[in-house]
XYZ file of C-alpha atoms in Angstrom:
378
model
C 53.860 -36.327 61.137
C 53.654 -38.386 57.920
C 53.826 -36.230 54.832
C 50.843 -36.870 52.410
C 51.744 -37.106 48.684
C 49.090 -35.605 46.566
C 48.988 -36.814 42.886
C 48.071 -34.164 40.515
C 45.036 -35.140 38.180
C 45.450 -35.154 34.533
C 44.734 -31.893 33.101
C 42.688 -31.314 29.891
C 45.914 -30.771 28.040
C 46.859 -34.353 28.836
C 44.023 -35.743 26.902
C 45.506 -34.610 23.295
C 44.445 -36.201 20.239
C 47.497 -38.604 20.260
C 46.513 -39.782 23.728
C 42.894 -40.461 22.698
C 43.869 -42.267 19.584
C 46.370 -44.343 21.657
C 43.471 -45.208 24.203
C 41.154 -46.254 21.483
C 43.788 -48.445 19.735
C 44.598 -50.082 23.083
C 40.908 -50.980 23.483
C 40.522 -52.132 20.102
C 43.582 -54.325 20.305
C 42.585 -55.706 23.617
C 39.194 -56.693 22.255
C 40.456 -57.896 18.856
C 40.024 -61.570 19.711
C 36.219 -60.767 19.427
C 36.952 -60.161 15.761
C 37.814 -63.627 14.950
C 34.903 -65.034 17.007
C 32.302 -62.748 15.378
C 33.566 -63.552 12.012
C 33.387 -67.354 12.884
C 29.948 -66.663 14.004
C 28.923 -64.767 10.781
C 30.080 -67.881 8.754
C 28.393 -70.387 10.836
C 25.057 -68.379 10.708
C 25.444 -68.030 6.930
C 25.301 -64.428 6.917
C 27.570 -63.706 3.885
C 25.512 -66.162 1.876
C 22.185 -64.797 3.184
C 23.209 -61.116 1.999
C 24.403 -62.667 -1.459
C 21.072 -64.396 -1.779
C 19.373 -60.894 -1.391
C 21.415 -59.458 -4.252
C 24.425 -58.484 -2.271
C 22.413 -56.113 0.224
C 19.734 -56.672 2.785
C 17.870 -54.989 5.610
C 18.171 -56.633 9.134
C 14.484 -57.824 8.874
C 15.306 -59.616 5.756
C 18.398 -61.252 7.316
C 16.750 -62.217 10.532
C 14.165 -64.323 8.846
C 16.970 -66.604 7.354
C 19.309 -66.882 10.424
C 19.059 -70.296 12.138
C 18.883 -69.097 15.686
C 16.058 -69.438 18.339
C 13.710 -66.614 18.694
C 15.270 -65.568 22.114
C 18.584 -64.917 20.311
C 17.275 -62.653 17.478
C 17.109 -59.524 19.570
C 20.870 -59.669 19.841
C 21.569 -60.078 16.121
C 21.563 -56.187 15.425
C 24.523 -55.841 17.823
C 26.466 -58.566 16.038
C 25.672 -57.138 12.544
C 26.674 -53.502 13.861
C 30.090 -54.833 15.096
C 30.715 -56.830 11.981
C 29.979 -53.590 9.978
C 32.246 -51.641 12.241
C 35.280 -53.959 11.513
C 34.752 -53.941 7.771
C 33.259 -57.559 7.251
C 29.966 -55.844 5.961
C 29.149 -52.173 5.174
C 26.175 -50.362 6.625
C 24.408 -47.603 4.681
C 23.447 -45.663 7.687
C 26.290 -46.329 10.231
C 24.904 -43.549 12.622
C 21.574 -44.990 12.721
C 19.862 -45.218 16.022
C 19.032 -48.253 17.897
C 15.370 -48.146 17.426
C 15.711 -47.708 13.638
C 18.258 -50.643 13.591
C 15.837 -53.098 15.567
C 13.227 -52.217 12.882
C 15.518 -53.544 10.336
C 15.893 -50.305 8.323
C 19.812 -50.441 8.119
C 20.935 -51.913 4.857
C 24.042 -54.295 5.120
C 26.166 -54.818 1.910
C 28.751 -57.284 1.104
C 32.419 -55.865 1.050
C 35.323 -57.288 -0.882
C 36.284 -59.177 2.224
C 32.984 -60.660 2.899
C 32.571 -61.810 -0.807
C 35.476 -64.163 0.004
C 33.215 -65.902 2.406
C 30.285 -66.651 -0.049
C 29.932 -70.192 -1.047
C 31.303 -70.886 -4.509
C 28.145 -72.991 -5.267
C 26.058 -69.634 -5.107
C 28.566 -67.255 -6.696
C 31.687 -66.951 -4.716
C 34.229 -64.211 -5.839
C 36.268 -64.862 -8.977
C 34.955 -68.493 -9.265
C 37.636 -69.560 -6.649
C 35.168 -70.756 -3.978
C 34.680 -69.621 -0.494
C 37.430 -68.940 2.102
C 35.017 -69.616 4.909
C 36.309 -73.062 5.464
C 39.749 -71.599 5.848
C 38.547 -69.248 8.626
C 36.794 -71.846 10.218
C 40.092 -74.096 10.246
C 42.046 -71.406 11.997
C 39.418 -70.448 14.621
C 39.012 -74.025 16.227
C 38.995 -74.552 19.972
C 42.439 -76.081 19.576
C 43.926 -72.985 17.863
C 42.349 -70.668 20.422
C 43.137 -72.593 23.510
C 46.854 -72.956 22.297
C 47.207 -69.315 21.814
C 45.876 -68.721 25.281
C 48.861 -70.756 26.564
C 51.344 -68.266 24.938
C 52.316 -66.255 27.898
C 52.639 -69.319 30.174
C 54.773 -70.862 27.576
C 57.080 -68.131 27.463
C 57.572 -68.111 31.225
C 57.949 -71.828 31.731
C 61.162 -73.678 31.215
C 60.527 -76.895 29.457
C 61.314 -80.006 31.459
C 60.808 -81.863 28.372
C 62.172 -80.945 25.032
C 58.814 -82.255 23.523
C 56.956 -79.214 24.874
C 58.298 -77.011 22.244
C 55.110 -75.070 21.378
C 52.065 -73.711 23.062
C 49.809 -76.113 21.100
C 51.550 -79.158 22.549
C 51.498 -77.673 26.040
C 47.692 -77.130 25.703
C 46.957 -80.451 24.145
C 49.519 -82.917 24.822
C 50.488 -83.344 21.210
C 50.934 -81.464 17.933
C 48.389 -80.539 15.475
C 48.905 -83.798 13.328
C 48.337 -85.796 16.536
C 45.033 -84.029 17.270
C 43.861 -84.524 13.632
C 44.726 -88.192 13.906
C 42.466 -88.590 16.992
C 39.678 -86.056 16.084
C 38.045 -86.982 12.869
C 35.928 -83.683 12.842
C 39.151 -81.609 13.277
C 40.857 -83.612 10.560
C 37.891 -82.841 8.206
C 37.698 -78.948 9.316
C 41.438 -78.483 8.793
C 41.720 -80.273 5.438
C 38.714 -78.311 4.146
C 40.184 -75.121 5.252
C 43.600 -75.906 3.524
C 41.636 -76.872 0.418
C 39.763 -73.709 0.203
C 42.765 -71.636 0.619
C 44.775 -73.930 -1.851
C 42.020 -73.367 -4.488
C 42.435 -69.657 -4.459
C 46.370 -69.728 -4.480
C 46.845 -72.447 -7.197
C 44.173 -70.712 -9.398
C 46.048 -67.547 -9.177
C 49.347 -69.212 -9.930
C 48.173 -71.126 -12.800
C 46.614 -68.028 -14.409
C 49.540 -65.690 -13.720
C 52.524 -68.006 -13.433
C 51.681 -70.888 -15.466
C 55.240 -71.114 -16.845
C 56.291 -72.785 -13.776
C 54.764 -75.834 -14.828
C 56.482 -75.968 -18.279
C 58.853 -78.752 -18.984
C 57.646 -81.158 -16.386
C 55.572 -84.357 -16.796
C 55.174 -85.551 -13.240
C 54.667 -83.712 -9.981
C 54.249 -84.705 -6.409
C 52.391 -82.579 -4.117
C 53.870 -83.275 -0.656
C 51.420 -82.751 2.216
C 48.895 -82.009 -0.368
C 45.948 -83.018 1.889
C 42.817 -83.835 -0.232
C 44.294 -83.039 -3.491
C 42.828 -79.617 -4.230
C 46.092 -78.184 -5.596
C 47.065 -81.292 -7.429
C 43.734 -81.676 -9.155
C 43.848 -78.080 -10.409
C 47.243 -78.616 -11.788
C 46.361 -81.842 -13.450
C 43.271 -80.133 -15.169
C 45.026 -77.227 -16.282
C 48.166 -79.290 -17.419
C 46.747 -82.732 -18.529
C 50.255 -83.835 -19.592
C 51.470 -83.675 -15.934
C 51.008 -86.885 -13.894
C 50.042 -85.533 -10.539
C 50.286 -87.258 -6.998
C 49.708 -86.395 -3.573
C 51.942 -87.619 -0.755
C 50.317 -87.315 2.774
C 49.896 -88.985 6.052
C 47.678 -92.135 6.101
C 44.944 -90.386 8.354
C 44.623 -87.866 5.520
C 44.860 -90.109 2.548
C 42.403 -92.781 3.986
C 39.695 -90.271 4.051
C 39.854 -89.339 0.400
C 37.521 -90.658 -2.452
C 39.862 -91.600 -5.387
C 38.927 -89.638 -8.430
C 41.104 -90.928 -11.128
C 42.686 -87.579 -11.791
C 45.310 -87.704 -9.039
C 47.254 -90.643 -7.453
C 47.241 -90.611 -3.683
C 50.203 -92.030 -1.736
C 50.297 -92.608 2.012
C 53.881 -92.047 3.446
C 56.208 -89.817 5.324
C 58.017 -86.845 3.491
C 60.800 -87.250 6.211
C 61.472 -90.797 4.949
C 60.987 -90.831 1.235
C 59.366 -88.886 -1.655
C 58.472 -90.781 -4.800
C 60.654 -90.106 -7.968
C 59.388 -87.184 -9.854
C 60.084 -84.265 -12.142
C 58.829 -81.812 -9.566
C 58.004 -81.659 -6.025
C 55.501 -79.048 -4.721
C 55.580 -77.874 -1.179
C 52.787 -75.423 -0.395
C 52.597 -74.171 3.228
C 54.771 -77.124 4.262
C 58.246 -75.813 5.251
C 56.881 -73.146 7.638
C 55.691 -75.891 9.811
C 59.127 -77.227 10.678
C 62.410 -75.899 12.221
C 65.531 -75.192 9.970
C 66.936 -78.696 10.641
C 63.827 -80.493 9.534
C 63.445 -78.254 6.574
C 66.828 -79.243 5.303
C 65.870 -82.877 5.769
C 62.674 -82.495 3.810
C 64.432 -80.540 1.060
C 67.267 -83.303 0.749
C 64.429 -85.848 0.350
C 62.942 -83.615 -2.410
C 66.458 -83.354 -4.018
C 66.668 -87.205 -4.095
C 63.288 -87.520 -5.687
C 64.010 -85.186 -8.500
C 67.314 -86.408 -9.083
C 66.069 -90.044 -9.278
C 63.738 -89.139 -12.180
C 65.927 -87.272 -14.519
C 68.207 -84.126 -14.597
C 66.448 -80.874 -14.738
C 63.870 -81.455 -11.980
C 62.978 -78.678 -9.531
C 61.084 -78.002 -6.121
C 58.267 -75.554 -6.195
C 57.697 -73.802 -2.853
C 54.590 -71.742 -2.207
C 55.059 -69.977 1.183
C 55.678 -66.605 2.828
C 58.822 -64.588 2.435
C 58.777 -62.150 5.302
C 59.634 -58.431 4.379
C 56.653 -57.081 2.398
C 56.877 -53.313 2.045
C 53.153 -52.999 2.497
C 51.964 -52.532 6.208
C 49.029 -54.840 5.713
C 50.950 -57.547 3.951
C 53.600 -57.374 6.439
C 51.114 -57.792 9.294
C 49.568 -60.764 7.550
C 53.085 -62.362 7.338
C 54.135 -61.859 10.845
C 50.655 -62.862 12.084
C 51.264 -66.207 10.271
C 54.836 -66.336 11.861
C 53.269 -66.054 15.395
C 50.588 -68.610 14.528
C 53.466 -71.063 13.614
C 55.197 -70.267 16.904
C 51.977 -71.229 18.665
C 50.949 -74.346 16.722
C 54.337 -75.709 15.214
C 57.974 -75.604 15.760
C 58.338 -73.802 12.544
C 58.454 -70.315 11.441
C 57.885 -67.869 8.588
C 61.207 -67.052 6.964
C 62.869 -63.987 5.360
C 64.989 -64.051 2.229
C 68.215 -64.694 4.067
C 66.757 -67.490 6.239
C 65.300 -69.203 3.130
C 68.703 -68.824 1.282
C 70.531 -70.594 4.161
C 68.157 -73.786 4.247
C 68.346 -74.004 0.434
C 72.041 -74.035 0.379
C 72.483 -76.231 3.542
C 70.117 -78.721 1.615
C 72.536 -78.953 -1.290
C 70.652 -76.715 -3.902
C 72.632 -74.450 -6.232
C 70.243 -71.690 -7.298
C 66.563 -70.568 -7.142
C 64.214 -67.732 -8.155
C 61.531 -66.318 -6.103
C 58.814 -63.892 -6.890
C 55.716 -62.466 -5.068
C 52.178 -63.849 -5.620
C 49.013 -63.047 -3.965
C 50.253 -60.063 -1.988
C 51.937 -61.672 1.055
C 52.958 -65.048 -0.557
C 55.751 -65.887 -2.875
C 56.655 -68.824 -5.133
C 59.939 -70.232 -5.455
C 61.593 -72.528 -7.942
C 64.565 -74.308 -6.410
C 67.272 -76.173 -8.615
C 69.794 -78.860 -7.649
């Protein structure tokens, strides 16, 4: 006779606080993709701007009036707002408020330091640096999300072609720049996002690390997109002639403003002679070999001008002692694995590519928490 094995059910003692906490954390992590989607939704609905226009706090009834959604969708808005408050995008004065009261609009939602970063600069964005909403939208596109959904398949599939070196290419048949060259809307969204983030970063660097730009009379912002960073530098330091080098599909969409010179070209082939080359969020897109190639072109550019030139790098140096900052750094590294062949590097990895490219010394300091600025010398 077959013996029946009896499984002992979990006892009350099995459900200790550590277990319950782990269970909740697992659920939160499993559904964390909804945070990004809800944040994107909040931006597209204009919720941060609506609360700001109400003086920084607003009831649901006040907000519902301003939301551009059909009447049939408005009953669902309290649930979206409750979620956004729970994850810290907004704060709610009465977080335990019951459903009936919430539906009547009696909960007061307020902007938090996070959501103030999403308010349009034209109506009073935080610190005068403009809104980071375009940055969020540039990183939550259908291209990014579908590429990330290919991550496990990509890990388990052996490439038959060397070209399939990233989940993004596996999902879309080309890299990010290929998508941008064929999708004008994606090109616009991505460049707007990079511009909004650049505005915040460069304003901070100009105000806190302005000495980086001392002693130079010309600068080329390589991969500088629509010129947000270069224009900020040119306005803060009028004696510096600023140029932007980028691909034709980027340069061709820009209205010339007389402040910055725009040059269509390929940094892999040649960088115009200059006192300083700026690389902001560029090298993390590329593998070590390509980084060395780019840096050698930078070295040629600053040598061709005059002795004493330098390369200015704004990027991540992985290894922050802060848990939140470190999470931001490794999150960006995972993003690079999904959409590029590059990576975020730690101090030792940066040192190696600097030396391999023929540079002799450099100095690095942290800026804006999880970023760093490096001055690299021949």
